[in-house]
Amino acid sequence: MALRGVWQLNKLIVSYCDWGGSSRGVRAFMESHLPAFKEISPQLEVVTELNRGQHPYLKGLYRNKNERVVSVKNMTPEDILPCATRLRNSLGRKVVKLKTRHVTKHPSVQGTWTTELKM
Amino acid sequence: MANRRCIQTLISRCFCISHSPNPSPHPILKTLTIAPHFLLQTEYSTVQSLTPTDPGKICSAFPSFSRHLCSDNRTSMGSIDNDGDEEEEEEEDDDDDESEDEERVHLSGKSDEQKAEEAAEIGYKVIGLLEESDRVFKPYEPVFAVVQVGSHQFKVSNGDSIFVEKLKYCDVNDKLILNRVLMLGSTAQTIIGRPVLPDAAVHAVVEEHALDAKVIIFKKKRRKNYRRTKGHRQELTKLRITDIQGIAKPEPIPSMKTEKRATKKVEKTAVSA
């Protein structure tokens, strides 16, 4: 998740509840895997928010003002880590079906082929 | 683990021997002296040295080494039978667990060399260094290369981005070298590989590891009451091509901007003077 060397994910908010059972995995994740995750990505600002009475979620705020929310309700810490990693690894772009797998601004080097081209 | 098992069996055998009807001091003393040594080699050597004296009893003390359990000793010592069976089962379980663990270790924990080899074979890439404030993103150069990553081929130029099947052993902001180059071309020259060009290299930087949009796979057989819906998101890696090496690049034309700046500076100095 780096466009031309610049990391795109600015902030990761881990919202959890300290009473609810659906947040059990997130609470365990915050104790076990979150410190390592913070070390792997030092440029990322990771914030834990207490949101009582609500289900837990991970919110990623990107440089292009895009927000991606992933619900981690009833997930184990081992499942939450790839979710967080995926948020970190992606650009903030909208998830649309790809038109082409090769994006270029200069499609031709030696000149575009035409029927009148003489080799 | 094997050491611990041996010592456990040793100790249990010692106690059994001590509890047996005919406690002969020599094997006990010898086994007791062996027990503190935690090296397999010394134990095995002592076994070999002791075998001519009391073969039956010493064999029973070290069943785990050679797996030749002395059935004579077992039948003679009635109290050991249950312990022996339990130990056998424990040993088998331990071995099964160990073999499974070994298999798991082989599958999941690959060494760096194996990873690099796999990467080189499947994805035709070599992981370079991470980005460290390098000026890697150069302006466009009129040079192209045909590169193969996995089973897909791309015609690639400087500054292009490519979506490739997920590359396993690289993280975001890693530099890669795509070494399977099939063709190079510039405005004046074209180099064709047969099938690969050995000296060519294409440098790329990993931009993103993300999931594609969801594709719904819908199956239906009409009038047969059969309908299935499955969602699929493909994992992709976005690479940005930074450099193509192996071909003479045409020199960049001196830009008009620098000339304009020079003329402006001359005018300013003239005005100030």
Coordinates of C-alpha atoms in Angstrom, one line a residue:
Chain A
M1 CA 0.0 0.0 0.0
A2 CA 2.4 2.5 -1.2
L3 CA 1.9 4.8 -4.2
R4 CA 5.3 5.8 -5.5
G5 CA 6.9 5.0 -2.2
V6 CA 4.3 6.9 -0.1
W7 CA 2.3 4.8 2.3
Q8 CA -1.4 5.3 1.7
L9 CA -3.0 4.1 5.0
N10 CA -2.7 7.0 7.5
K11 CA -4.6 5.7 10.4
L12 CA -6.0 2.4 11.7
I13 CA -8.8 2.6 14.3
V14 CA -9.5 -0.6 16.3
S15 CA -12.9 -0.1 17.9
Y16 CA -13.9 -2.6 20.5
C17 CA -16.2 -3.2 23.5
D18 CA -14.8 -4.3 26.9
W19 CA -18.0 -6.1 27.9
G20 CA -19.4 -7.8 24.8
G21 CA -18.5 -11.3 23.8
S22 CA -18.2 -10.4 20.1
S23 CA -15.2 -8.3 21.1
R24 CA -13.4 -11.1 22.8
G25 CA -11.2 -11.8 19.8
V26 CA -10.3 -8.2 19.3
R27 CA -9.3 -7.8 22.9
A28 CA -7.1 -10.9 22.6
F29 CA -5.7 -9.4 19.3
M30 CA -4.9 -6.1 21.0
E31 CA -2.8 -7.9 23.7
S32 CA -1.1 -10.5 21.5
H33 CA -0.7 -9.4 17.8
L34 CA -1.2 -5.6 17.8
P35 CA 2.2 -4.7 19.3
A36 CA 4.0 -6.8 16.6
F37 CA 1.7 -5.2 13.9
K38 CA 2.6 -1.7 15.1
E39 CA 6.3 -2.6 14.9
I40 CA 6.0 -3.9 11.4
S41 CA 4.4 -0.7 10.2
P42 CA 6.0 2.2 12.2
Q43 CA 4.6 4.9 9.9
L44 CA 1.0 3.9 10.6
E45 CA -0.9 5.5 13.4
V46 CA -2.9 2.8 15.3
V47 CA -5.6 3.9 17.7
T48 CA -7.7 1.8 20.0
E49 CA -11.2 3.1 20.7
L50 CA -13.5 1.9 23.3
N51 CA -17.1 1.7 22.0
R52 CA -19.3 0.1 24.6
G53 CA -22.3 -1.8 23.5
Q54 CA -21.3 -2.0 19.8
H55 CA -19.7 -4.8 17.8
P56 CA -16.0 -4.4 17.1
Y57 CA -14.6 -3.2 13.8
L58 CA -11.3 -2.0 12.1
K59 CA -11.5 1.3 10.4
G60 CA -8.8 2.3 7.9
L61 CA -8.4 6.0 6.9
Y62 CA -6.5 6.5 3.6
R63 CA -4.7 9.4 2.1
N64 CA -7.4 9.8 -0.6
K65 CA -9.9 10.5 2.3
N66 CA -11.3 7.0 1.8
E67 CA -12.6 5.0 4.7
R68 CA -12.6 1.2 4.8
V69 CA -14.5 -0.5 7.6
V70 CA -14.1 -4.2 8.3
S71 CA -16.3 -5.8 10.9
V72 CA -14.3 -8.2 13.2
K73 CA -17.3 -9.4 15.2
N74 CA -16.8 -12.9 16.7
M75 CA -13.4 -13.4 15.0
T76 CA -10.3 -15.0 16.5
P77 CA -7.1 -13.0 16.9
E78 CA -5.5 -15.2 14.2
D79 CA -8.3 -14.1 11.8
I80 CA -8.1 -10.4 12.7
L81 CA -4.4 -10.1 11.9
P82 CA -4.8 -10.9 8.1
C83 CA -7.7 -8.4 8.1
A84 CA -5.5 -5.7 9.5
T85 CA -2.6 -6.6 7.2
R86 CA -4.9 -6.4 4.2
L87 CA -6.0 -2.9 5.2
R88 CA -2.4 -1.9 5.6
N89 CA -1.4 -3.5 2.2
S90 CA -4.0 -1.9 0.1
L91 CA -4.4 1.5 -1.5
G92 CA -7.5 3.4 -0.7
R93 CA -9.0 3.0 -4.1
K94 CA -12.5 1.9 -4.7
V95 CA -12.8 -1.9 -5.2
V96 CA -13.9 -2.0 -8.8
K97 CA -13.5 -4.8 -11.3
L98 CA -10.3 -4.3 -13.2
K99 CA -10.6 -3.3 -16.9
T100 CA -7.0 -4.3 -17.7
R101 CA -4.2 -5.8 -15.7
H102 CA -1.7 -3.4 -17.3
V103 CA -2.2 0.3 -16.7
T104 CA 0.1 2.6 -18.8
K105 CA 0.2 6.1 -20.0
H106 CA 2.5 5.4 -23.0
P107 CA 1.2 2.4 -24.7
S108 CA 3.5 2.5 -27.7
V109 CA 7.3 2.9 -27.9
Q110 CA 8.0 2.3 -31.6
G111 CA 4.8 3.8 -32.9
T112 CA 1.3 2.4 -33.0
W113 CA 0.7 -0.2 -35.6
T114 CA -1.6 0.8 -38.5
T115 CA -2.5 -0.9 -41.7
E116 CA -0.4 1.6 -43.7
L117 CA 2.8 0.9 -41.7
K118 CA 5.7 -0.2 -44.0
M119 CA 8.5 -2.1 -42.2
Chain B
M1 CA 12.8 -35.4 23.5
A2 CA 14.6 -38.6 22.7
N3 CA 17.0 -37.9 25.6
R4 CA 14.2 -37.3 28.0
R5 CA 12.5 -40.5 26.9
C6 CA 15.6 -42.6 27.3
I7 CA 16.2 -41.2 30.7
Q8 CA 12.6 -41.8 31.7
T9 CA 12.8 -45.4 30.5
L10 CA 16.2 -45.7 32.2
I11 CA 14.8 -44.5 35.5
S12 CA 11.7 -46.7 35.3
R13 CA 13.8 -49.7 34.4
C14 CA 16.2 -49.0 37.2
F15 CA 13.3 -48.9 39.7
C16 CA 11.8 -52.1 38.2
I17 CA 15.2 -53.8 38.3
S18 CA 15.6 -52.7 41.9
H19 CA 12.1 -54.0 42.7
S20 CA 12.7 -57.3 40.8
P21 CA 13.3 -60.5 42.8
N22 CA 17.0 -60.8 41.9
P23 CA 18.6 -57.4 42.3
S24 CA 22.1 -57.7 41.1
P25 CA 24.2 -54.7 42.0
H26 CA 26.3 -54.4 38.9
P27 CA 23.7 -53.4 36.3
I28 CA 22.0 -51.1 38.8
L29 CA 25.2 -49.3 39.5
K30 CA 26.2 -49.2 35.9
T31 CA 22.8 -47.8 34.8
L32 CA 22.8 -45.3 37.7
T33 CA 26.2 -44.0 36.5
I34 CA 24.9 -43.8 33.0
A35 CA 21.7 -41.9 33.9
P36 CA 23.3 -38.6 34.8
H37 CA 25.0 -38.4 31.4
F38 CA 22.7 -36.7 29.0
L39 CA 24.6 -37.5 25.9
L40 CA 23.2 -40.2 23.6
Q41 CA 26.7 -41.1 22.4
T42 CA 28.1 -41.8 25.8
E43 CA 25.0 -43.9 26.7
Y44 CA 25.2 -45.9 23.5
S45 CA 29.0 -46.5 24.0
T46 CA 28.3 -47.7 27.5
V47 CA 25.6 -50.0 26.2
Q48 CA 28.0 -51.5 23.8
S49 CA 30.7 -52.0 26.5
L50 CA 28.2 -53.5 28.9
T51 CA 26.4 -55.9 26.5
P52 CA 28.9 -58.8 26.9
T53 CA 28.4 -58.8 30.7
D54 CA 24.6 -58.7 31.2
P55 CA 22.9 -58.6 27.8
G56 CA 19.4 -59.2 28.9
K57 CA 19.1 -56.6 31.6
I58 CA 21.0 -53.9 29.7
C59 CA 19.0 -54.4 26.6
S60 CA 15.8 -53.8 28.7
A61 CA 17.3 -50.6 30.1
F62 CA 17.8 -49.1 26.6
P63 CA 14.8 -50.1 24.4
S64 CA 14.5 -46.8 22.6
F65 CA 17.9 -46.8 20.9
S66 CA 17.8 -49.8 18.6
R67 CA 14.1 -50.7 18.9
H68 CA 15.0 -54.3 19.7
L69 CA 12.9 -55.0 22.8
C70 CA 14.1 -58.0 24.7
S71 CA 11.0 -60.1 24.9
D72 CA 12.8 -62.6 27.3
N73 CA 13.2 -59.9 29.9
R74 CA 9.7 -58.8 29.5
T75 CA 8.2 -62.2 30.2
S76 CA 10.5 -62.7 33.2
M77 CA 9.8 -59.4 34.9
G78 CA 6.1 -59.5 35.4
S79 CA 5.9 -56.1 37.0
I80 CA 7.4 -54.4 34.0
D81 CA 4.9 -55.6 31.4
N82 CA 2.3 -52.9 32.0
D83 CA 5.0 -50.2 32.2
G84 CA 6.5 -51.5 29.0
D85 CA 3.2 -51.5 27.1
E86 CA 2.5 -48.0 28.3
E87 CA 5.9 -46.8 27.3
E88 CA 5.5 -48.4 23.9
E89 CA 2.3 -46.6 23.3
E90 CA 3.8 -43.4 24.5
E91 CA 6.8 -43.8 22.3
E92 CA 4.6 -44.5 19.2
D93 CA 2.5 -41.5 20.0
D94 CA 5.5 -39.3 20.4
D95 CA 7.0 -40.6 17.2
D96 CA 3.7 -39.9 15.3
D97 CA 3.5 -36.5 16.8
E98 CA 7.1 -35.8 16.0
S99 CA 6.7 -37.0 12.4
E100 CA 3.6 -34.9 12.0
D101 CA 5.4 -31.9 13.5
E102 CA 8.3 -32.5 11.1
E103 CA 6.0 -32.6 8.2
R104 CA 4.2 -29.4 9.3
V105 CA 7.6 -27.7 9.8
H106 CA 8.7 -28.8 6.3
L107 CA 5.5 -27.4 4.8
S108 CA 5.1 -24.2 6.6
G109 CA 8.5 -23.0 7.7
K110 CA 10.5 -22.7 4.6
S111 CA 14.0 -21.5 4.7
D112 CA 14.9 -18.2 2.9
E113 CA 16.8 -20.1 0.2
Q114 CA 13.7 -22.3 -0.5
K115 CA 11.5 -19.2 -0.7
A116 CA 13.9 -17.5 -3.0
E117 CA 14.1 -20.6 -5.2
E118 CA 10.3 -20.9 -5.4
A119 CA 10.0 -17.2 -6.1
A120 CA 12.6 -17.5 -8.9
E121 CA 10.8 -20.5 -10.4
I122 CA 7.2 -19.6 -10.2
G123 CA 7.2 -15.9 -10.3
Y124 CA 10.5 -15.2 -12.0
K125 CA 11.5 -12.6 -9.5
V126 CA 14.3 -11.9 -7.1
I127 CA 13.6 -9.9 -4.0
G128 CA 15.9 -6.9 -3.8
L129 CA 16.2 -4.3 -1.0
L130 CA 13.4 -2.3 0.5
E131 CA 12.9 1.3 -0.5
E132 CA 15.2 3.6 1.3
S133 CA 14.7 7.1 0.0
D134 CA 16.0 6.1 -3.5
R135 CA 15.2 8.0 -6.6
V136 CA 13.6 5.0 -8.3
F137 CA 10.7 6.7 -10.1
K138 CA 12.4 8.1 -13.2
P139 CA 10.6 10.0 -15.9
Y140 CA 9.3 8.0 -18.9
E141 CA 11.9 6.4 -21.2
P142 CA 10.8 5.1 -24.6
V143 CA 11.9 1.6 -23.9
F144 CA 9.7 -1.5 -23.5
A145 CA 10.2 -5.1 -22.4
V146 CA 8.0 -8.2 -22.6
V147 CA 8.1 -9.8 -19.2
Q148 CA 6.7 -13.0 -17.9
V149 CA 5.4 -13.3 -14.3
G150 CA 4.0 -16.7 -13.5
S151 CA 2.0 -17.7 -16.6
H152 CA 1.1 -14.2 -17.7
Q153 CA 3.2 -12.0 -20.1
F154 CA 3.1 -8.2 -20.1
K155 CA 4.5 -5.6 -22.5
V156 CA 5.9 -3.2 -20.0
S157 CA 7.6 0.2 -20.0
N158 CA 8.9 2.6 -17.4
G159 CA 6.3 3.9 -15.0
D160 CA 3.6 1.3 -15.9
S161 CA 1.7 -0.6 -13.3
I162 CA 0.9 -4.3 -13.6
F163 CA -1.6 -6.4 -11.7
V164 CA -0.1 -9.9 -11.1
E165 CA -1.3 -12.9 -9.1
K166 CA -0.3 -12.6 -5.5
L167 CA 3.4 -12.8 -5.0
K168 CA 4.0 -14.6 -1.7
Y169 CA 7.4 -13.7 -0.5
C170 CA 7.4 -9.9 -0.8
D171 CA 5.9 -7.1 1.2
V172 CA 4.7 -3.7 0.1
N173 CA 7.5 -1.2 -0.9
D174 CA 9.9 -4.1 -1.8
K175 CA 12.1 -3.8 -4.8
L176 CA 11.8 -6.7 -7.2
I177 CA 13.8 -7.8 -10.2
L178 CA 11.8 -9.6 -12.9
N179 CA 14.4 -11.8 -14.6
R180 CA 12.3 -13.6 -17.1
V181 CA 12.5 -11.1 -20.0
L182 CA 11.4 -12.3 -23.4
M183 CA 11.9 -9.2 -25.5
L184 CA 13.4 -5.8 -25.2
G185 CA 12.8 -2.8 -27.5
S186 CA 13.5 0.8 -28.0
T187 CA 12.9 3.4 -30.7
A188 CA 16.0 2.2 -32.7
Q189 CA 16.6 -1.4 -31.6
T190 CA 14.7 -4.6 -30.8
I191 CA 16.2 -7.6 -29.0
I192 CA 14.4 -10.9 -29.1
G193 CA 15.1 -13.6 -26.6
R194 CA 15.1 -17.3 -27.3
P195 CA 13.1 -17.7 -25.2
V196 CA 14.6 -15.6 -22.5
L197 CA 17.2 -12.8 -22.6
P198 CA 19.8 -13.8 -20.0
D199 CA 21.3 -10.4 -19.3
A200 CA 18.1 -8.3 -19.2
A201 CA 16.5 -7.2 -15.9
V202 CA 13.4 -5.3 -15.2
H203 CA 13.2 -3.5 -11.9
A204 CA 9.8 -3.1 -10.2
V205 CA 8.4 -2.0 -6.8
V206 CA 5.6 -3.7 -5.0
E207 CA 2.8 -1.1 -4.6
E208 CA -0.1 -3.1 -3.2
H209 CA -1.4 -6.5 -2.1
A210 CA -5.1 -6.3 -2.4
L211 CA -8.2 -8.3 -3.3
D212 CA -10.0 -7.8 -6.6
A213 CA -13.7 -7.0 -6.7
K214 CA -16.1 -9.9 -5.9
V215 CA -17.1 -12.1 -8.8
I216 CA -20.2 -14.1 -8.2
I217 CA -20.1 -17.6 -9.7
F218 CA -23.7 -18.7 -10.3
K219 CA -24.6 -22.2 -11.4
K220 CA -28.0 -23.3 -12.4
K221 CA -29.5 -26.3 -14.1
R222 CA -33.0 -25.5 -15.2
R223 CA -36.0 -27.6 -14.2
K224 CA -33.7 -29.7 -12.0
N225 CA -33.9 -27.7 -8.8
Y226 CA -30.2 -27.0 -8.8
R227 CA -28.8 -23.6 -8.0
R228 CA -25.5 -22.6 -6.5
T229 CA -24.0 -19.1 -5.7
K230 CA -20.4 -18.7 -4.8
G231 CA -18.4 -15.5 -4.3
H232 CA -14.7 -15.2 -5.3
R233 CA -12.2 -12.4 -4.7
Q234 CA -8.8 -12.9 -6.4
E235 CA -5.7 -11.8 -4.5
L236 CA -3.6 -9.5 -6.7
T237 CA -0.3 -7.7 -6.4
K238 CA 0.3 -4.4 -8.1
L239 CA 3.8 -3.8 -9.3
R240 CA 5.1 -0.5 -10.6
I241 CA 7.9 -0.8 -13.2
T242 CA 10.8 1.5 -12.5
D243 CA 13.6 0.5 -14.7
I244 CA 14.5 -1.7 -17.7
Q245 CA 18.1 -2.8 -18.2
G246 CA 19.8 -4.6 -21.0
I247 CA 19.2 -2.3 -23.9
A248 CA 20.8 1.0 -24.9
K249 CA 18.3 3.7 -24.1
P250 CA 18.1 6.8 -26.3
E251 CA 19.5 9.9 -24.8
P252 CA 16.8 12.3 -23.4
I253 CA 16.4 15.4 -25.6
P254 CA 17.5 18.5 -23.6
S255 CA 14.2 19.9 -22.5
M256 CA 12.8 23.2 -23.7
K257 CA 12.3 24.2 -20.0
T258 CA 16.0 24.4 -19.2
E259 CA 16.6 26.6 -22.3
K260 CA 13.8 28.9 -21.3
R261 CA 15.1 29.2 -17.8
A262 CA 18.6 30.1 -19.1
T263 CA 17.2 32.8 -21.3
K264 CA 15.1 34.2 -18.4
K265 CA 18.1 34.3 -16.1
V266 CA 20.1 36.2 -18.8
E267 CA 17.3 38.7 -19.2
K268 CA 17.0 39.2 -15.4
T269 CA 20.7 39.8 -15.0
A270 CA 20.7 42.2 -18.0
V271 CA 17.7 44.1 -16.5
S272 CA 19.4 44.3 -13.0
A273 CA 22.6 45.5 -14.6

